[in-house]
Amino acid sequence: EIDRKDIRIGDTVLVQRAGDVIPEVVKVIEHKRTGTERKFSMPAHCPACGSPVTKPENEAVYRCLNLQCPAKIKESIRHFASRRAMDIEGLGDKLIDQLVDQGLVKNFADIYTLTKDQLASLDRMADKSAGNVLASIQKSKKAGLERLLYALGIRHVGEHTARILVQHFKSLNKLLQASRYDLLDIHEIGPEVSESIVQFFSDEKNRLLLQRLQEAGVSCEPAAPLAADTRLSGKTFVFTGTLKKMTRAEAEQLVVARGGRASGSVSKKTDFVVAGDDPGSKYEKARKLGVTILTEEDFLELLK
DNA sequence: GGCAGAATCCCATCTCTTCA
DNA sequence: TGAAGAGATGGGATTCTGCC
């Protein structure tokens, strides 16, 4: 995009809101150039740890390969604690920065060894906040295997794939023993994903990490009885707009708990689009494709 | 090889909670 | 009580996978 629009460091650019939120650079205002603007080139070394960065052929993203890179450790913990993963409320950016910078947390398992005194000694933290964070950490132990798998940050394993893996293997131990071929047998898992999963679990450090999490009391069992309610089995839902009685995440959970599937994008295979207030482009796409559109009330009625 | 679909990333702005 | 941090929000763009 930078090359295509010839955007240089120091340029003045025209920005517009694409969709509702996203700032999009439309073009460079060339007559504002002074001649001091510089071309951007991708750094050859990681700005956080100085290790060389690499970009595999056929991939788009440059990566730092240093496993001990502090920036990578922080990001992995951010992901681990995020709402859709282990949902550790109160463990946000600033707190993670402090925990990693002070050496209190070097990996996910260290989160579960934190004490109230350690937390309360940090900036903008006191007894109340430290207690809240600790309670949230305790609560996260019951998040269940699906969320844990997603939280680990295995490449190509998002929420959907984590769910598929749990439905297929039913336990962490069985997944740990799975071969590349076992994984390839599963619908929606291809060579890239299976390779990534096998690589992650064959790494001794990762196995040790999982062992420490288990010792800390983190549940490695599926969160809910699997497929107890299958009324929405085979049905795909997409949510758009703002719902009144629940968040979209909660609505998606209701679908999944009934054996259905919640997706982010509308396609011909979508069965229902549930439209809240101010629905976006997904609503229009659903209309064009002839997908059934439900109001929030219709959706709640359907759940009954 | 091409296409469809899924997953992920992007970030301004607001509200709420808690600290100092 | 002001300041600061966390969390919630949401659709387009991009990337990547899986399937035909």
Coordinates of C-alpha atoms (C1' of nucleotides) in Angstrom, one line a residue:
Chain A
E1 CA 0.0 0.0 0.0
I2 CA 2.9 2.4 0.9
D3 CA 4.6 1.6 -2.4
R4 CA 1.4 1.7 -4.4
K5 CA 0.5 5.2 -3.1
D6 CA 4.1 6.3 -2.9
I7 CA 3.7 7.4 0.7
R8 CA 6.9 8.7 2.3
I9 CA 8.0 9.5 5.8
G10 CA 7.0 13.2 6.5
D11 CA 4.3 13.3 3.8
T12 CA 0.9 15.1 4.4
V13 CA -1.9 12.7 3.5
L14 CA -5.6 12.8 2.9
V15 CA -7.4 10.4 5.3
Q16 CA -11.0 9.3 5.2
R17 CA -13.1 7.0 7.4
A18 CA -13.6 3.7 5.7
G19 CA -16.6 2.0 7.1
D20 CA -17.4 3.4 10.5
V21 CA -14.1 3.4 12.1
I22 CA -11.1 2.7 10.0
P23 CA -8.9 5.6 9.0
E24 CA -7.8 5.0 5.4
V25 CA -5.1 7.0 3.7
V26 CA -6.6 8.1 0.4
K27 CA -3.6 9.8 -1.2
V28 CA -0.5 11.9 -0.6
I29 CA -1.0 15.7 -0.9
E30 CA 2.0 16.1 -3.2
H31 CA 2.1 19.9 -3.3
K32 CA 2.8 19.9 0.4
R33 CA 6.0 18.0 -0.1
T34 CA 9.2 20.0 0.9
G35 CA 11.8 17.6 -0.4
T36 CA 12.7 16.3 3.0
E37 CA 10.4 13.3 2.8
R38 CA 12.1 9.9 3.0
K39 CA 11.2 6.6 1.4
F40 CA 10.2 3.9 3.9
S41 CA 12.0 0.6 3.9
M42 CA 11.2 -2.4 6.1
P43 CA 13.8 -2.7 8.9
A44 CA 16.2 -5.6 8.7
H45 CA 16.3 -5.9 12.5
C46 CA 13.5 -6.2 15.1
P47 CA 13.0 -2.7 16.7
A48 CA 12.4 -4.3 20.1
C49 CA 15.3 -6.8 20.4
G50 CA 17.6 -6.2 17.5
S51 CA 17.3 -9.7 16.1
P52 CA 17.2 -10.1 12.3
V53 CA 13.7 -10.2 10.8
T54 CA 12.6 -12.6 8.1
K55 CA 9.8 -12.9 5.7
P56 CA 9.2 -16.4 4.3
E57 CA 8.6 -16.5 0.5
N58 CA 4.9 -16.4 -0.4
E59 CA 4.0 -14.8 3.0
A60 CA 3.2 -11.1 3.6
V61 CA 4.4 -10.6 7.1
Y62 CA 7.9 -9.9 8.4
R63 CA 8.6 -11.7 11.7
C64 CA 11.2 -11.5 14.5
L65 CA 12.3 -15.1 15.1
N66 CA 13.8 -14.5 18.6
L67 CA 11.6 -16.5 21.0
Q68 CA 12.8 -14.3 23.9
C69 CA 12.0 -11.0 22.2
P70 CA 10.2 -8.9 25.0
A71 CA 7.8 -7.4 22.5
K72 CA 6.7 -10.9 21.4
I73 CA 6.4 -12.1 25.0
K74 CA 4.2 -9.1 25.8
E75 CA 2.0 -9.6 22.7
S76 CA 1.6 -13.3 23.5
I77 CA 0.5 -12.6 27.0
R78 CA -1.9 -9.9 25.8
H79 CA -3.5 -12.4 23.5
F80 CA -3.5 -15.1 26.3
A81 CA -5.3 -12.7 28.6
S82 CA -7.7 -11.2 26.0
R83 CA -11.4 -11.4 26.4
R84 CA -12.0 -14.1 23.8
A85 CA -9.1 -16.2 25.1
M86 CA -8.6 -16.6 28.9
D87 CA -10.6 -13.4 29.7
I88 CA -8.4 -12.1 32.5
E89 CA -10.0 -8.8 33.2
G90 CA -7.7 -6.0 34.4
L91 CA -4.6 -7.5 32.7
G92 CA -4.2 -4.8 30.1
D93 CA -1.4 -3.3 28.0
K94 CA 0.2 -1.1 30.7
L95 CA 0.1 -3.8 33.4
I96 CA 1.6 -6.4 31.0
D97 CA 4.4 -4.0 30.1
Q98 CA 5.3 -3.6 33.7
L99 CA 5.1 -7.3 34.5
V100 CA 7.4 -8.2 31.6
D101 CA 9.7 -5.3 32.1
Q102 CA 10.2 -6.1 35.7
G103 CA 10.8 -9.8 35.0
L104 CA 7.7 -10.9 37.0
V105 CA 6.2 -12.6 34.0
K106 CA 8.1 -14.4 31.2
N107 CA 5.4 -16.7 29.9
F108 CA 1.7 -17.6 30.4
A109 CA 2.3 -19.9 33.3
D110 CA 4.0 -17.1 35.3
I111 CA 0.7 -15.2 35.4
Y112 CA -0.6 -17.9 37.8
T113 CA 2.3 -17.4 40.2
L114 CA 1.7 -13.7 40.8
T115 CA 1.0 -12.5 44.3
K116 CA -1.1 -9.7 45.5
D117 CA 2.0 -7.9 46.9
Q118 CA 3.7 -8.1 43.6
L119 CA 0.7 -6.7 41.7
A120 CA 0.1 -3.9 44.3
S121 CA 3.7 -2.7 44.1
L122 CA 3.2 -1.7 40.4
D123 CA 2.4 1.7 39.1
R124 CA -1.3 2.7 39.3
M125 CA -2.0 -0.5 41.2
A126 CA -3.1 -0.8 44.8
D127 CA -4.8 -3.4 47.0
K128 CA -8.2 -3.1 45.3
S129 CA -6.9 -3.4 41.7
A130 CA -4.4 -6.2 42.7
G131 CA -7.3 -8.1 44.3
N132 CA -9.5 -7.7 41.2
V133 CA -6.7 -8.9 38.9
L134 CA -5.9 -11.9 41.1
A135 CA -9.6 -12.9 41.2
S136 CA -9.8 -12.6 37.5
I137 CA -6.7 -14.8 37.1
Q138 CA -8.3 -17.4 39.4
K139 CA -11.5 -17.3 37.4
S140 CA -9.6 -17.8 34.1
K141 CA -8.5 -21.2 35.3
K142 CA -12.0 -22.5 34.4
A143 CA -12.0 -21.1 30.9
G144 CA -11.9 -24.5 29.4
L145 CA -9.8 -26.3 26.7
E146 CA -11.2 -24.4 23.7
R147 CA -10.2 -21.0 25.0
L148 CA -6.9 -22.4 26.3
L149 CA -6.0 -23.7 22.8
Y150 CA -6.9 -20.4 21.3
A151 CA -5.0 -18.5 24.0
L152 CA -1.8 -20.4 23.3
G153 CA -1.4 -18.4 20.1
I154 CA -0.6 -21.4 17.9
R155 CA -0.3 -20.0 14.3
H156 CA -3.5 -20.7 12.3
V157 CA -5.4 -21.8 15.3
G158 CA -8.1 -19.2 16.0
E159 CA -11.3 -19.7 17.9
H160 CA -13.0 -21.8 15.2
T161 CA -10.1 -24.2 14.7
A162 CA -9.7 -24.5 18.5
R163 CA -13.3 -25.6 18.7
I164 CA -12.9 -28.1 15.9
L165 CA -9.9 -29.6 17.7
V166 CA -11.7 -30.0 21.0
Q167 CA -14.8 -31.5 19.3
H168 CA -12.6 -34.0 17.6
F169 CA -10.1 -35.0 20.3
K170 CA -12.2 -34.2 23.4
S171 CA -9.0 -33.9 25.6
L172 CA -5.7 -32.2 25.6
N173 CA -3.8 -35.5 26.0
K174 CA -5.3 -37.0 22.9
L175 CA -4.5 -33.8 21.0
L176 CA -0.9 -34.0 22.2
Q177 CA -0.6 -37.5 20.9
A178 CA -2.1 -36.6 17.5
S179 CA 0.1 -37.0 14.4
R180 CA 0.1 -34.8 11.3
Y181 CA -2.0 -37.5 9.6
D182 CA -4.5 -37.6 12.4
L183 CA -5.0 -33.9 12.1
L184 CA -5.2 -34.0 8.3
D185 CA -8.2 -36.3 8.6
I186 CA -10.2 -33.6 10.2
H187 CA -12.5 -31.5 8.0
E188 CA -11.2 -27.9 7.7
I189 CA -7.7 -28.8 8.8
G190 CA -5.1 -28.8 6.0
P191 CA -1.4 -29.2 5.7
E192 CA -0.4 -25.7 6.9
V193 CA -2.6 -25.9 10.0
S194 CA -1.6 -29.4 10.9
E195 CA 2.0 -28.7 10.5
S196 CA 1.7 -25.6 12.8
I197 CA -0.1 -27.6 15.5
V198 CA 2.3 -30.5 15.4
Q199 CA 5.3 -28.2 15.5
F200 CA 3.9 -26.3 18.5
F201 CA 3.2 -29.4 20.6
S202 CA 6.4 -31.2 19.7
D203 CA 8.4 -28.3 21.2
E204 CA 9.6 -29.3 24.6
K205 CA 9.3 -25.8 26.0
N206 CA 5.6 -25.6 25.0
R207 CA 4.9 -29.0 26.6
L208 CA 6.6 -27.8 29.8
L209 CA 4.5 -24.6 29.7
L210 CA 1.3 -26.7 29.4
Q211 CA 2.4 -28.9 32.3
R212 CA 3.0 -25.8 34.4
L213 CA -0.4 -24.4 33.5
Q214 CA -2.0 -27.7 34.5
E215 CA -0.1 -27.8 37.8
A216 CA -1.4 -24.2 38.5
G217 CA -4.9 -25.6 38.2
V218 CA -5.8 -24.3 34.7
S219 CA -8.5 -26.6 33.3
C220 CA -7.6 -28.6 30.2
E221 CA -11.1 -30.1 29.9
P222 CA -13.8 -28.9 27.4
A223 CA -15.7 -26.1 29.1
A224 CA -19.2 -27.5 28.6
P225 CA -20.7 -30.9 27.8
L226 CA -20.0 -31.3 24.1
A227 CA -23.0 -31.3 21.7
A228 CA -25.5 -31.6 24.5
D229 CA -27.8 -29.3 22.6
T230 CA -27.7 -29.7 18.8
R231 CA -30.8 -27.8 17.8
L232 CA -28.7 -25.4 15.6
S233 CA -26.4 -28.0 14.3
G234 CA -25.3 -27.3 10.8
K235 CA -26.6 -23.7 10.9
T236 CA -24.3 -20.7 10.4
F237 CA -25.1 -17.3 11.9
V238 CA -23.6 -13.9 11.3
F239 CA -24.3 -11.0 13.6
T240 CA -24.3 -7.3 12.4
G241 CA -25.2 -4.1 14.1
T242 CA -25.7 -3.5 17.9
L243 CA -27.8 -5.9 19.8
K244 CA -29.9 -4.6 22.7
K245 CA -30.1 -7.5 25.1
M246 CA -26.6 -9.0 24.8
T247 CA -23.3 -8.4 23.2
R248 CA -22.4 -10.0 19.9
A249 CA -19.9 -12.3 21.6
E250 CA -22.7 -13.5 24.0
A251 CA -25.0 -14.1 21.1
E252 CA -22.3 -16.1 19.3
Q253 CA -21.8 -18.2 22.4
L254 CA -25.5 -19.0 22.4
V255 CA -25.3 -20.3 18.9
V256 CA -22.2 -22.4 19.5
A257 CA -23.7 -23.8 22.7
R258 CA -26.6 -25.2 20.5
G259 CA -24.3 -26.8 18.0
G260 CA -24.4 -24.0 15.5
R261 CA -21.6 -21.9 14.0
A262 CA -21.0 -18.1 14.3
S263 CA -19.1 -16.6 11.5
G264 CA -17.8 -13.1 10.8
S265 CA -18.6 -12.9 7.1
V266 CA -21.7 -13.5 5.1
S267 CA -21.6 -16.0 2.2
K268 CA -24.0 -18.2 0.3
K269 CA -23.5 -20.8 3.0
T270 CA -24.8 -18.4 5.8
D271 CA -28.2 -19.6 7.1
F272 CA -29.1 -16.5 9.2
V273 CA -27.9 -13.0 9.5
V274 CA -29.1 -11.4 12.8
A275 CA -29.3 -7.6 12.4
G276 CA -29.2 -5.3 15.4
D277 CA -29.3 -1.5 15.4
D278 CA -27.4 0.2 12.6
P279 CA -26.5 -2.9 10.7
G280 CA -23.5 -2.6 8.4
S281 CA -22.7 -4.0 5.0
K282 CA -23.3 -7.5 6.0
Y283 CA -27.0 -6.8 6.1
E284 CA -26.9 -5.6 2.5
K285 CA -24.8 -8.6 1.4
A286 CA -27.3 -10.9 3.1
R287 CA -30.2 -9.3 1.2
K288 CA -28.3 -9.7 -2.1
L289 CA -27.6 -13.3 -1.4
G290 CA -31.1 -14.0 -0.2
V291 CA -29.9 -15.1 3.2
T292 CA -32.7 -15.1 5.9
I293 CA -32.4 -11.9 8.1
L294 CA -33.6 -12.0 11.7
T295 CA -34.2 -9.3 14.2
E296 CA -32.8 -9.8 17.7
E297 CA -36.3 -10.7 18.8
D298 CA -36.6 -13.3 16.0
F299 CA -33.3 -14.7 17.1
L300 CA -34.3 -15.1 20.7
E301 CA -37.6 -16.7 19.6
L302 CA -35.6 -19.1 17.5
L303 CA -33.5 -20.1 20.5
K304 CA -36.6 -21.1 22.4
Chain B
dG1 C1' -4.9 -22.7 -10.4
dG2 C1' -8.8 -20.2 -9.1
dC3 C1' -12.4 -19.2 -6.1
dA4 C1' -15.1 -18.9 -1.8
dG5 C1' -15.0 -18.4 2.7
dA6 C1' -12.8 -17.9 7.2
dA7 C1' -9.6 -15.7 10.2
dT8 C1' -7.2 -11.8 11.5
dC9 C1' -5.9 -7.1 11.8
dC10 C1' -6.7 -2.4 11.8
dC11 C1' -7.8 1.9 15.5
dA12 C1' -10.9 6.2 17.2
dT13 C1' -14.0 7.0 20.6
dC14 C1' -16.8 6.3 24.3
dT15 C1' -18.0 4.5 29.1
dC16 C1' -16.7 2.6 33.3
dT17 C1' -13.6 1.6 37.1
dT18 C1' -10.0 2.7 40.0
dC19 C1' -5.9 5.2 41.5
dA20 C1' -3.7 9.2 43.4
Chain C
dT1 C1' -12.3 14.8 41.8
dG2 C1' -9.4 14.6 37.8
dA3 C1' -6.5 11.5 35.5
dA4 C1' -5.5 7.2 33.6
dG5 C1' -6.2 2.6 32.1
dA6 C1' -9.2 -1.1 30.5
dG7 C1' -12.8 -2.7 27.8
dA8 C1' -16.3 -2.6 24.2
dT9 C1' -17.4 -1.5 19.7
dG10 C1' -17.5 -2.8 14.3
dG11 C1' -16.9 -3.5 9.1
dG12 C1' -13.5 -3.3 5.3
dA13 C1' -9.0 -5.0 3.7
dT14 C1' -5.9 -8.4 3.6
dT15 C1' -4.2 -12.9 4.0
dC16 C1' -4.6 -17.6 4.0
dT17 C1' -6.8 -22.2 3.8
dG18 C1' -9.5 -25.7 1.7
dC19 C1' -12.0 -27.4 -2.0
dC20 C1' -13.3 -28.1 -6.7

